[in-house]
């Protein structure tokens, strides 16, 4: 089973129109040889999605949203449906990022309904899981991540669904787990995805690592068994850094 690596950038609440030039620069350097080895996606703030789609072009950098509402439409002031993101040019959407779990009190159950809504709208959800520092220190990392996977991933999700393991304590911290810890967690995550989806589907599911992925550590982190790509925060804001990470696959 070959899984096409995915390097996805999460811009979080960063980026005005001037930042679209970075997406243009990424597209300009994303040549056929690199495209054959890895898929590149940027998840800008929703305000930039439609503009980014014009710049990125259909055969270049893919685009994603950072969250969606579980409903397809209705009286939900300030929210965006998966269909709206798709209409604006997205093919992916991040759901259940730890910042949304914390800032907006999102539960596994809500995240599962968001992932379902994304799939129904024709988007690929990138479902995020990960333990806190306290949970890891207490020896509960796999227990927490296992429970999040079982409750956040729709049991009937297609194998195109993407899982992102992002230890909360590694995000924006300049810290990463050891490669041995990442290997152990990703192997466990794949077993758990299999327990959830069944039918051998987990062999095709891409499991990304996220948390302080930088040009300097990308080759090491992306070379770990069962790591099928990265979800990159800070280092995805500039084309040079994001491309340097993706170059690990060339
Ligand atoms: P950093 O790469 O900035 O640590 O962020 C990771 C992240 O949260 C991506 O979703």
Tab-separated table of N, CA and C and ligand atoms in Angstrom, residues 10 12 94 97 99 166 170-173 210-214 231-235, ligand 1:
chain	number	residue	atom	x	y	z
A	10	UNK	N	-1.066	24.933	7.966
A	10	UNK	CA	-2.183	25.535	8.687
A	10	UNK	C	-1.778	26.953	9.068
A	12	UNK	N	-3.590	29.134	10.456
A	12	UNK	CA	-4.268	29.610	11.671
A	12	UNK	C	-4.817	31.028	11.427
A	94	UNK	N	-9.483	21.127	7.985
A	94	UNK	CA	-8.988	20.675	9.293
A	94	UNK	C	-10.177	20.671	10.252
A	97	UNK	N	-8.752	20.673	15.536
A	97	UNK	CA	-7.423	21.150	15.949
A	97	UNK	C	-7.457	21.450	17.456
A	99	UNK	N	-6.329	23.800	19.105
A	99	UNK	CA	-6.668	25.183	19.443
A	99	UNK	C	-8.177	25.398	19.436
A	166	UNK	N	-0.967	15.603	16.569
A	166	UNK	CA	-0.270	16.828	16.982
A	166	UNK	C	-0.215	16.877	18.505
A	170	UNK	N	3.860	20.205	21.708
A	170	UNK	CA	4.871	20.442	20.666
A	170	UNK	C	4.485	21.593	19.742
A	171	UNK	N	3.224	22.008	19.790
A	171	UNK	CA	2.724	23.027	18.856
A	171	UNK	C	3.288	24.399	19.219
A	172	UNK	N	3.977	25.001	18.263
A	172	UNK	CA	4.509	26.347	18.453
A	172	UNK	C	5.550	26.439	19.548
A	173	UNK	N	6.082	25.306	19.957
A	173	UNK	CA	6.958	25.275	21.128
A	173	UNK	C	8.427	25.055	20.780
A	210	UNK	N	2.256	16.633	13.362
A	210	UNK	CA	2.275	18.087	13.464
A	210	UNK	C	2.794	18.538	14.810
A	211	UNK	N	3.493	19.662	14.811
A	211	UNK	CA	4.052	20.210	16.050
A	211	UNK	C	5.513	20.540	15.845
A	212	UNK	N	5.783	21.835	15.575
A	212	UNK	CA	7.154	22.333	15.407
A	212	UNK	C	7.935	21.638	14.295
A	213	UNK	N	7.241	21.300	13.198
A	213	UNK	CA	7.952	20.806	12.019
A	213	UNK	C	8.588	22.011	11.324
A	214	UNK	N	9.896	21.922	11.087
A	214	UNK	CA	10.664	23.022	10.495
A	214	UNK	C	11.549	22.454	9.388
A	231	UNK	N	1.581	18.291	9.248
A	231	UNK	CA	0.694	19.437	9.366
A	231	UNK	C	1.535	20.538	10.012
A	232	UNK	N	1.803	21.568	9.223
A	232	UNK	CA	2.803	22.575	9.590
A	232	UNK	C	2.113	23.890	9.928
A	233	UNK	N	2.457	24.464	11.063
A	233	UNK	CA	1.909	25.755	11.445
A	233	UNK	C	2.826	26.888	11.012
A	234	UNK	N	3.602	27.404	11.957
A	234	UNK	CA	4.432	28.580	11.720
A	234	UNK	C	5.287	28.525	10.462
A	235	UNK	N	5.872	27.367	10.203
A	235	UNK	CA	6.782	27.258	9.057
A	235	UNK	C	6.044	27.124	7.720
B	1	LIG	P1	3.599	24.702	14.559
B	1	LIG	O1	4.144	24.029	13.322
B	1	LIG	O2	3.667	26.169	14.525
B	1	LIG	O3	4.155	24.065	15.793
B	1	LIG	O4	2.006	24.367	14.570
B	1	LIG	C1	1.580	23.074	14.380
B	1	LIG	C2	0.107	23.074	14.200
B	1	LIG	O5	-0.643	23.342	15.106
B	1	LIG	C3	-0.408	22.767	12.855
B	1	LIG	O6	-1.773	22.550	12.876
